[in-house]
Amino acid sequence: MSTSIGASISFHVTDKPFVICHNYGTKRTPILAVHDEHASFTLYARDSLPLAEQLKFAQDLLAAATAYAAAVETYAAAELTPQRTCEEVTHAP
């Protein structure tokens, strides 16, 4: 039987978010920190997690963050593109 406890965290950014990676070189694992006006969280691997698994997680995190950025870019492009009304389309030259 597993003794781990599961958790779920929702972090809704507001108007002052920032993300930083604390890099300690070869001394310890890095820490990814996400801060906002009223909340923050840190993400890092326990030293007991095998290095290969830490690296795989970091690569998966990069892929997910890249996909998230692409999705936000797509959404932003659609939101920032002026939409023509039915009337404008009907009366277009």
PDB file of N, CA and C in Angstrom:
ATOM      1  N   MET A   1       0.834  -1.167   0.000  1.00  0.00           N
ATOM      2  CA  MET A   1       0.000   0.000   0.000  1.00  0.00           C
ATOM      3  C   MET A   1       0.891   1.247   0.000  1.00  0.00           C
ATOM      4  N   SER A   2       0.524   2.218  -0.808  1.00  0.00           N
ATOM      5  CA  SER A   2       1.280   3.455  -0.914  1.00  0.00           C
ATOM      6  C   SER A   2       1.034   4.328   0.303  1.00  0.00           C
ATOM      7  N   THR A   3       2.088   4.997   0.763  1.00  0.00           N
ATOM      8  CA  THR A   3       1.949   5.901   1.898  1.00  0.00           C
ATOM      9  C   THR A   3       1.978   7.359   1.466  1.00  0.00           C
ATOM     10  N   SER A   4       2.016   7.598   0.167  1.00  0.00           N
ATOM     11  CA  SER A   4       2.062   8.983  -0.300  1.00  0.00           C
ATOM     12  C   SER A   4       0.667   9.606  -0.253  1.00  0.00           C
ATOM     13  N   ILE A   5       0.644  10.914  -0.115  1.00  0.00           N
ATOM     14  CA  ILE A   5      -0.603  11.660  -0.078  1.00  0.00           C
ATOM     15  C   ILE A   5      -0.690  12.487  -1.347  1.00  0.00           C
ATOM     16  N   GLY A   6      -1.806  12.393  -2.046  1.00  0.00           N
ATOM     17  CA  GLY A   6      -1.990  13.167  -3.262  1.00  0.00           C
ATOM     18  C   GLY A   6      -2.493  14.563  -2.950  1.00  0.00           C
ATOM     19  N   ALA A   7      -2.220  15.471  -3.854  1.00  0.00           N
ATOM     20  CA  ALA A   7      -2.688  16.843  -3.679  1.00  0.00           C
ATOM     21  C   ALA A   7      -2.919  17.465  -5.046  1.00  0.00           C
ATOM     22  N   SER A   8      -3.774  18.455  -5.064  1.00  0.00           N
ATOM     23  CA  SER A   8      -4.031  19.203  -6.282  1.00  0.00           C
ATOM     24  C   SER A   8      -3.973  20.683  -5.937  1.00  0.00           C
ATOM     25  N   ILE A   9      -3.282  21.446  -6.759  1.00  0.00           N
ATOM     26  CA  ILE A   9      -3.131  22.870  -6.509  1.00  0.00           C
ATOM     27  C   ILE A   9      -3.579  23.633  -7.743  1.00  0.00           C
ATOM     28  N   SER A  10      -4.425  24.630  -7.544  1.00  0.00           N
ATOM     29  CA  SER A  10      -4.781  25.555  -8.623  1.00  0.00           C
ATOM     30  C   SER A  10      -4.148  26.885  -8.296  1.00  0.00           C
ATOM     31  N   PHE A  11      -3.478  27.457  -9.266  1.00  0.00           N
ATOM     32  CA  PHE A  11      -2.792  28.725  -9.063  1.00  0.00           C
ATOM     33  C   PHE A  11      -3.264  29.659 -10.162  1.00  0.00           C
ATOM     34  N   HIS A  12      -4.084  30.615  -9.808  1.00  0.00           N
ATOM     35  CA  HIS A  12      -4.654  31.543 -10.789  1.00  0.00           C
ATOM     36  C   HIS A  12      -3.865  32.843 -10.738  1.00  0.00           C
ATOM     37  N   VAL A  13      -3.128  33.123 -11.800  1.00  0.00           N
ATOM     38  CA  VAL A  13      -2.322  34.344 -11.813  1.00  0.00           C
ATOM     39  C   VAL A  13      -3.203  35.572 -11.986  1.00  0.00           C
ATOM     40  N   THR A  14      -2.745  36.663 -11.402  1.00  0.00           N
ATOM     41  CA  THR A  14      -3.456  37.928 -11.543  1.00  0.00           C
ATOM     42  C   THR A  14      -2.579  38.867 -12.361  1.00  0.00           C
ATOM     43  N   ASP A  15      -2.495  40.114 -11.990  1.00  0.00           N
ATOM     44  CA  ASP A  15      -1.789  41.075 -12.830  1.00  0.00           C
ATOM     45  C   ASP A  15      -0.305  41.239 -12.507  1.00  0.00           C
ATOM     46  N   LYS A  16       0.233  40.499 -11.543  1.00  0.00           N
ATOM     47  CA  LYS A  16       1.641  40.654 -11.194  1.00  0.00           C
ATOM     48  C   LYS A  16       2.369  39.319 -11.032  1.00  0.00           C
ATOM     49  N   PRO A  17       2.233  38.392 -11.961  1.00  0.00           N
ATOM     50  CA  PRO A  17       2.925  37.106 -11.796  1.00  0.00           C
ATOM     51  C   PRO A  17       4.378  37.187 -12.280  1.00  0.00           C
ATOM     52  N   PHE A  18       5.224  36.356 -11.722  1.00  0.00           N
ATOM     53  CA  PHE A  18       6.538  36.149 -12.296  1.00  0.00           C
ATOM     54  C   PHE A  18       7.040  34.763 -11.922  1.00  0.00           C
ATOM     55  N   VAL A  19       7.910  34.263 -12.774  1.00  0.00           N
ATOM     56  CA  VAL A  19       8.462  32.920 -12.609  1.00  0.00           C
ATOM     57  C   VAL A  19       9.980  33.050 -12.596  1.00  0.00           C
ATOM     58  N   ILE A  20      10.621  32.305 -11.712  1.00  0.00           N
ATOM     59  CA  ILE A  20      12.076  32.342 -11.636  1.00  0.00           C
ATOM     60  C   ILE A  20      12.609  30.940 -11.351  1.00  0.00           C
ATOM     61  N   CYS A  21      13.753  30.653 -11.908  1.00  0.00           N
ATOM     62  CA  CYS A  21      14.427  29.382 -11.629  1.00  0.00           C
ATOM     63  C   CYS A  21      15.660  29.675 -10.785  1.00  0.00           C
ATOM     64  N   HIS A  22      15.695  29.107  -9.598  1.00  0.00           N
ATOM     65  CA  HIS A  22      16.861  29.238  -8.731  1.00  0.00           C
ATOM     66  C   HIS A  22      17.817  28.098  -9.104  1.00  0.00           C
ATOM     67  N   ASN A  23      18.930  28.451  -9.703  1.00  0.00           N
ATOM     68  CA  ASN A  23      19.891  27.475 -10.202  1.00  0.00           C
ATOM     69  C   ASN A  23      21.089  27.444  -9.253  1.00  0.00           C
ATOM     70  N   TYR A  24      21.367  26.277  -8.696  1.00  0.00           N
ATOM     71  CA  TYR A  24      22.463  26.127  -7.746  1.00  0.00           C
ATOM     72  C   TYR A  24      23.645  25.374  -8.347  1.00  0.00           C
ATOM     73  N   GLY A  25      23.670  25.303  -9.665  1.00  0.00           N
ATOM     74  CA  GLY A  25      24.780  24.603 -10.320  1.00  0.00           C
ATOM     75  C   GLY A  25      24.820  23.144  -9.924  1.00  0.00           C
ATOM     76  N   THR A  26      25.976  22.693  -9.471  1.00  0.00           N
ATOM     77  CA  THR A  26      26.147  21.281  -9.112  1.00  0.00           C
ATOM     78  C   THR A  26      25.934  21.027  -7.616  1.00  0.00           C
ATOM     79  N   LYS A  27      25.548  22.055  -6.864  1.00  0.00           N
ATOM     80  CA  LYS A  27      25.405  21.907  -5.410  1.00  0.00           C
ATOM     81  C   LYS A  27      24.093  21.240  -4.988  1.00  0.00           C
ATOM     82  N   ARG A  28      23.024  21.484  -5.734  1.00  0.00           N
ATOM     83  CA  ARG A  28      21.716  20.904  -5.401  1.00  0.00           C
ATOM     84  C   ARG A  28      20.779  21.046  -6.596  1.00  0.00           C
ATOM     85  N   THR A  29      19.613  20.405  -6.489  1.00  0.00           N
ATOM     86  CA  THR A  29      18.639  20.495  -7.578  1.00  0.00           C
ATOM     87  C   THR A  29      18.088  21.918  -7.671  1.00  0.00           C
ATOM     88  N   PRO A  30      17.724  22.357  -8.865  1.00  0.00           N
ATOM     89  CA  PRO A  30      17.157  23.692  -9.015  1.00  0.00           C
ATOM     90  C   PRO A  30      15.752  23.772  -8.426  1.00  0.00           C
ATOM     91  N   ILE A  31      15.304  24.989  -8.203  1.00  0.00           N
ATOM     92  CA  ILE A  31      13.957  25.231  -7.693  1.00  0.00           C
ATOM     93  C   ILE A  31      13.258  26.181  -8.653  1.00  0.00           C
ATOM     94  N   LEU A  32      12.080  25.795  -9.101  1.00  0.00           N
ATOM     95  CA  LEU A  32      11.252  26.650  -9.947  1.00  0.00           C
ATOM     96  C   LEU A  32      10.249  27.329  -9.020  1.00  0.00           C
ATOM     97  N   ALA A  33      10.216  28.655  -9.062  1.00  0.00           N
ATOM     98  CA  ALA A  33       9.308  29.404  -8.190  1.00  0.00           C
ATOM     99  C   ALA A  33       8.358  30.231  -9.035  1.00  0.00           C
ATOM    100  N   VAL A  34       7.083  30.190  -8.686  1.00  0.00           N
ATOM    101  CA  VAL A  34       6.060  30.995  -9.342  1.00  0.00           C
ATOM    102  C   VAL A  34       5.465  31.887  -8.261  1.00  0.00           C
ATOM    103  N   HIS A  35       5.525  33.184  -8.502  1.00  0.00           N
ATOM    104  CA  HIS A  35       5.032  34.148  -7.521  1.00  0.00           C
ATOM    105  C   HIS A  35       3.952  35.005  -8.155  1.00  0.00           C
ATOM    106  N   ASP A  36       3.031  35.412  -7.331  1.00  0.00           N
ATOM    107  CA  ASP A  36       1.980  36.330  -7.742  1.00  0.00           C
ATOM    108  C   ASP A  36       1.756  37.296  -6.587  1.00  0.00           C
ATOM    109  N   GLU A  37       0.850  38.210  -6.769  1.00  0.00           N
ATOM    110  CA  GLU A  37       0.616  39.232  -5.760  1.00  0.00           C
ATOM    111  C   GLU A  37       0.234  38.630  -4.404  1.00  0.00           C
ATOM    112  N   HIS A  38      -0.567  37.565  -4.405  1.00  0.00           N
ATOM    113  CA  HIS A  38      -1.080  37.026  -3.146  1.00  0.00           C
ATOM    114  C   HIS A  38      -0.704  35.577  -2.875  1.00  0.00           C
ATOM    115  N   ALA A  39       0.060  34.963  -3.750  1.00  0.00           N
ATOM    116  CA  ALA A  39       0.388  33.547  -3.550  1.00  0.00           C
ATOM    117  C   ALA A  39       1.686  33.204  -4.263  1.00  0.00           C
ATOM    118  N   SER A  40       2.247  32.084  -3.883  1.00  0.00           N
ATOM    119  CA  SER A  40       3.438  31.585  -4.571  1.00  0.00           C
ATOM    120  C   SER A  40       3.540  30.081  -4.342  1.00  0.00           C
ATOM    121  N   PHE A  41       4.282  29.436  -5.222  1.00  0.00           N
ATOM    122  CA  PHE A  41       4.607  28.037  -4.981  1.00  0.00           C
ATOM    123  C   PHE A  41       5.976  27.739  -5.562  1.00  0.00           C
ATOM    124  N   THR A  42       6.600  26.714  -5.039  1.00  0.00           N
ATOM    125  CA  THR A  42       7.898  26.282  -5.537  1.00  0.00           C
ATOM    126  C   THR A  42       7.788  24.831  -5.976  1.00  0.00           C
ATOM    127  N   LEU A  43       8.612  24.492  -6.935  1.00  0.00           N
ATOM    128  CA  LEU A  43       8.608  23.143  -7.488  1.00  0.00           C
ATOM    129  C   LEU A  43      10.049  22.662  -7.573  1.00  0.00           C
ATOM    130  N   TYR A  44      10.309  21.539  -6.958  1.00  0.00           N
ATOM    131  CA  TYR A  44      11.646  20.963  -7.020  1.00  0.00           C
ATOM    132  C   TYR A  44      11.551  19.476  -6.719  1.00  0.00           C
ATOM    133  N   ALA A  45      12.597  18.767  -7.057  1.00  0.00           N
ATOM    134  CA  ALA A  45      12.627  17.320  -6.828  1.00  0.00           C
ATOM    135  C   ALA A  45      13.373  17.025  -5.534  1.00  0.00           C
ATOM    136  N   ARG A  46      12.871  16.070  -4.815  1.00  0.00           N
ATOM    137  CA  ARG A  46      13.588  15.613  -3.619  1.00  0.00           C
ATOM    138  C   ARG A  46      14.919  15.007  -4.048  1.00  0.00           C
ATOM    139  N   ASP A  47      15.887  15.131  -3.184  1.00  0.00           N
ATOM    140  CA  ASP A  47      17.195  14.548  -3.472  1.00  0.00           C
ATOM    141  C   ASP A  47      17.115  13.038  -3.633  1.00  0.00           C
ATOM    142  N   SER A  48      16.108  12.417  -3.028  1.00  0.00           N
ATOM    143  CA  SER A  48      15.977  10.961  -3.097  1.00  0.00           C
ATOM    144  C   SER A  48      15.442  10.488  -4.457  1.00  0.00           C
ATOM    145  N   LEU A  49      14.878  11.416  -5.257  1.00  0.00           N
ATOM    146  CA  LEU A  49      14.374  11.032  -6.583  1.00  0.00           C
ATOM    147  C   LEU A  49      15.565  10.786  -7.502  1.00  0.00           C
ATOM    148  N   PRO A  50      15.617   9.635  -8.163  1.00  0.00           N
ATOM    149  CA  PRO A  50      16.752   9.347  -9.042  1.00  0.00           C
ATOM    150  C   PRO A  50      16.937  10.450 -10.091  1.00  0.00           C
ATOM    151  N   LEU A  51      18.174  10.747 -10.372  1.00  0.00           N
ATOM    152  CA  LEU A  51      18.507  11.835 -11.289  1.00  0.00           C
ATOM    153  C   LEU A  51      17.853  11.657 -12.656  1.00  0.00           C
ATOM    154  N   ALA A  52      17.779  10.435 -13.161  1.00  0.00           N
ATOM    155  CA  ALA A  52      17.144  10.195 -14.462  1.00  0.00           C
ATOM    156  C   ALA A  52      15.666  10.595 -14.422  1.00  0.00           C
ATOM    157  N   GLU A  53      15.000  10.337 -13.301  1.00  0.00           N
ATOM    158  CA  GLU A  53      13.589  10.726 -13.172  1.00  0.00           C
ATOM    159  C   GLU A  53      13.435  12.235 -13.026  1.00  0.00           C
ATOM    160  N   GLN A  54      14.373  12.886 -12.331  1.00  0.00           N
ATOM    161  CA  GLN A  54      14.352  14.345 -12.231  1.00  0.00           C
ATOM    162  C   GLN A  54      14.493  14.971 -13.619  1.00  0.00           C
ATOM    163  N   LEU A  55      15.413  14.452 -14.404  1.00  0.00           N
ATOM    164  CA  LEU A  55      15.640  14.971 -15.749  1.00  0.00           C
ATOM    165  C   LEU A  55      14.423  14.741 -16.637  1.00  0.00           C
ATOM    166  N   LYS A  56      13.818  13.568 -16.560  1.00  0.00           N
ATOM    167  CA  LYS A  56      12.613  13.274 -17.346  1.00  0.00           C
ATOM    168  C   LYS A  56      11.486  14.219 -16.964  1.00  0.00           C
ATOM    169  N   PHE A  57      11.308  14.466 -15.668  1.00  0.00           N
ATOM    170  CA  PHE A  57      10.274  15.387 -15.220  1.00  0.00           C
ATOM    171  C   PHE A  57      10.538  16.795 -15.749  1.00  0.00           C
ATOM    172  N   ALA A  58      11.781  17.246 -15.688  1.00  0.00           N
ATOM    173  CA  ALA A  58      12.135  18.579 -16.194  1.00  0.00           C
ATOM    174  C   ALA A  58      11.848  18.687 -17.690  1.00  0.00           C
ATOM    175  N   GLN A  59      12.142  17.637 -18.443  1.00  0.00           N
ATOM    176  CA  GLN A  59      11.856  17.637 -19.882  1.00  0.00           C
ATOM    177  C   GLN A  59      10.353  17.654 -20.146  1.00  0.00           C
ATOM    178  N   ASP A  60       9.595  16.893 -19.371  1.00  0.00           N
ATOM    179  CA  ASP A  60       8.133  16.891 -19.505  1.00  0.00           C
ATOM    180  C   ASP A  60       7.551  18.259 -19.141  1.00  0.00           C
ATOM    181  N   LEU A  61       8.105  18.877 -18.108  1.00  0.00           N
ATOM    182  CA  LEU A  61       7.664  20.207 -17.697  1.00  0.00           C
ATOM    183  C   LEU A  61       7.936  21.225 -18.807  1.00  0.00           C
ATOM    184  N   LEU A  62       9.091  21.139 -19.427  1.00  0.00           N
ATOM    185  CA  LEU A  62       9.424  22.024 -20.542  1.00  0.00           C
ATOM    186  C   LEU A  62       8.458  21.836 -21.699  1.00  0.00           C
ATOM    187  N   ALA A  63       8.159  20.603 -22.044  1.00  0.00           N
ATOM    188  CA  ALA A  63       7.225  20.329 -23.143  1.00  0.00           C
ATOM    189  C   ALA A  63       5.838  20.879 -22.821  1.00  0.00           C
ATOM    190  N   ALA A  64       5.377  20.696 -21.598  1.00  0.00           N
ATOM    191  CA  ALA A  64       4.060  21.202 -21.210  1.00  0.00           C
ATOM    192  C   ALA A  64       4.039  22.727 -21.190  1.00  0.00           C
ATOM    193  N   ALA A  65       5.100  23.357 -20.697  1.00  0.00           N
ATOM    194  CA  ALA A  65       5.169  24.824 -20.676  1.00  0.00           C
ATOM    195  C   ALA A  65       5.219  25.384 -22.095  1.00  0.00           C
ATOM    196  N   THR A  66       5.919  24.708 -22.984  1.00  0.00           N
ATOM    197  CA  THR A  66       5.982  25.130 -24.387  1.00  0.00           C
ATOM    198  C   THR A  66       4.604  25.013 -25.035  1.00  0.00           C
ATOM    199  N   ALA A  67       3.899  23.925 -24.769  1.00  0.00           N
ATOM    200  CA  ALA A  67       2.547  23.748 -25.306  1.00  0.00           C
ATOM    201  C   ALA A  67       1.602  24.795 -24.729  1.00  0.00           C
ATOM    202  N   TYR A  68       1.744  25.117 -23.452  1.00  0.00           N
ATOM    203  CA  TYR A  68       0.915  26.136 -22.820  1.00  0.00           C
ATOM    204  C   TYR A  68       1.154  27.492 -23.480  1.00  0.00           C
ATOM    205  N   ALA A  69       2.413  27.845 -23.702  1.00  0.00           N
ATOM    206  CA  ALA A  69       2.735  29.124 -24.351  1.00  0.00           C
ATOM    207  C   ALA A  69       2.143  29.189 -25.752  1.00  0.00           C
ATOM    208  N   ALA A  70       2.236  28.107 -26.498  1.00  0.00           N
ATOM    209  CA  ALA A  70       1.667  28.075 -27.852  1.00  0.00           C
ATOM    210  C   ALA A  70       0.145  28.229 -27.801  1.00  0.00           C
ATOM    211  N   ALA A  71      -0.492  27.591 -26.831  1.00  0.00           N
ATOM    212  CA  ALA A  71      -1.948  27.697 -26.711  1.00  0.00           C
ATOM    213  C   ALA A  71      -2.363  29.117 -26.338  1.00  0.00           C
ATOM    214  N   VAL A  72      -1.616  29.765 -25.454  1.00  0.00           N
ATOM    215  CA  VAL A  72      -1.925  31.149 -25.083  1.00  0.00           C
ATOM    216  C   VAL A  72      -1.712  32.070 -26.279  1.00  0.00           C
ATOM    217  N   GLU A  73      -0.662  31.834 -27.054  1.00  0.00           N
ATOM    218  CA  GLU A  73      -0.426  32.641 -28.255  1.00  0.00           C
ATOM    219  C   GLU A  73      -1.583  32.505 -29.241  1.00  0.00           C
ATOM    220  N   THR A  74      -2.078  31.301 -29.432  1.00  0.00           N
ATOM    221  CA  THR A  74      -3.215  31.075 -30.322  1.00  0.00           C
ATOM    222  C   THR A  74      -4.454  31.787 -29.804  1.00  0.00           C
ATOM    223  N   TYR A  75      -4.714  31.659 -28.518  1.00  0.00           N
ATOM    224  CA  TYR A  75      -5.869  32.310 -27.903  1.00  0.00           C
ATOM    225  C   TYR A  75      -5.744  33.831 -28.002  1.00  0.00           C
ATOM    226  N   ALA A  76      -4.568  34.357 -27.694  1.00  0.00           N
ATOM    227  CA  ALA A  76      -4.354  35.805 -27.737  1.00  0.00           C
ATOM    228  C   ALA A  76      -4.515  36.349 -29.151  1.00  0.00           C
ATOM    229  N   ALA A  77      -4.015  35.625 -30.130  1.00  0.00           N
ATOM    230  CA  ALA A  77      -4.144  36.068 -31.515  1.00  0.00           C
ATOM    231  C   ALA A  77      -5.612  36.154 -31.915  1.00  0.00           C
ATOM    232  N   ALA A  78      -6.401  35.186 -31.492  1.00  0.00           N
ATOM    233  CA  ALA A  78      -7.832  35.190 -31.818  1.00  0.00           C
ATOM    234  C   ALA A  78      -8.544  36.325 -31.086  1.00  0.00           C
ATOM    235  N   GLU A  79      -8.173  36.570 -29.846  1.00  0.00           N
ATOM    236  CA  GLU A  79      -8.813  37.618 -29.058  1.00  0.00           C
ATOM    237  C   GLU A  79      -8.420  39.014 -29.545  1.00  0.00           C
ATOM    238  N   LEU A  80      -7.221  39.151 -30.071  1.00  0.00           N
ATOM    239  CA  LEU A  80      -6.738  40.463 -30.506  1.00  0.00           C
ATOM    240  C   LEU A  80      -7.097  40.791 -31.946  1.00  0.00           C
ATOM    241  N   THR A  81      -7.602  39.803 -32.691  1.00  0.00           N
ATOM    242  CA  THR A  81      -7.999  40.026 -34.083  1.00  0.00           C
ATOM    243  C   THR A  81      -9.412  40.576 -34.099  1.00  0.00           C
ATOM    244  N   PRO A  82      -9.601  41.771 -34.697  1.00  0.00           N
ATOM    245  CA  PRO A  82     -10.963  42.325 -34.750  1.00  0.00           C
ATOM    246  C   PRO A  82     -11.898  41.377 -35.497  1.00  0.00           C
ATOM    247  N   GLN A  83     -13.051  41.146 -34.919  1.00  0.00           N
ATOM    248  CA  GLN A  83     -14.046  40.281 -35.539  1.00  0.00           C
ATOM    249  C   GLN A  83     -15.047  41.143 -36.300  1.00  0.00           C
ATOM    250  N   ARG A  84     -15.362  40.751 -37.494  1.00  0.00           N
ATOM    251  CA  ARG A  84     -16.351  41.483 -38.296  1.00  0.00           C
ATOM    252  C   ARG A  84     -17.750  41.049 -37.893  1.00  0.00           C
ATOM    253  N   THR A  85     -18.643  41.996 -37.843  1.00  0.00           N
ATOM    254  CA  THR A  85     -20.031  41.669 -37.514  1.00  0.00           C
ATOM    255  C   THR A  85     -20.725  41.136 -38.750  1.00  0.00           C
ATOM    256  N   CYS A  86     -21.878  40.536 -38.554  1.00  0.00           N
ATOM    257  CA  CYS A  86     -22.666  40.019 -39.686  1.00  0.00           C
ATOM    258  C   CYS A  86     -23.008  41.161 -40.628  1.00  0.00           C
ATOM    259  N   GLU A  87     -23.305  42.338 -40.092  1.00  0.00           N
ATOM    260  CA  GLU A  87     -23.650  43.480 -40.923  1.00  0.00           C
ATOM    261  C   GLU A  87     -22.473  43.911 -41.794  1.00  0.00           C
ATOM    262  N   GLU A  88     -21.260  43.904 -41.216  1.00  0.00           N
ATOM    263  CA  GLU A  88     -20.075  44.281 -41.973  1.00  0.00           C
ATOM    264  C   GLU A  88     -19.819  43.283 -43.101  1.00  0.00           C
ATOM    265  N   VAL A  89     -20.028  42.009 -42.823  1.00  0.00           N
ATOM    266  CA  VAL A  89     -19.805  40.975 -43.842  1.00  0.00           C
ATOM    267  C   VAL A  89     -20.837  41.123 -44.948  1.00  0.00           C
ATOM    268  N   THR A  90     -22.101  41.389 -44.606  1.00  0.00           N
ATOM    269  CA  THR A  90     -23.177  41.540 -45.582  1.00  0.00           C
ATOM    270  C   THR A  90     -22.969  42.744 -46.490  1.00  0.00           C
ATOM    271  N   HIS A  91     -22.455  43.832 -45.934  1.00  0.00           N
ATOM    272  CA  HIS A  91     -22.278  45.061 -46.685  1.00  0.00           C
ATOM    273  C   HIS A  91     -20.847  45.273 -47.158  1.00  0.00           C
ATOM    274  N   ALA A  92     -20.043  44.266 -47.108  1.00  0.00           N
ATOM    275  CA  ALA A  92     -18.652  44.408 -47.540  1.00  0.00           C
ATOM    276  C   ALA A  92     -18.593  44.652 -49.043  1.00  0.00           C
ATOM    277  N   PRO A  93     -17.640  45.513 -49.470  1.00  0.00           N
ATOM    278  CA  PRO A  93     -17.526  45.764 -50.921  1.00  0.00           C
ATOM    279  C   PRO A  93     -17.101  44.549 -51.711  1.00  0.00           C
TER     280      PRO A  93
END
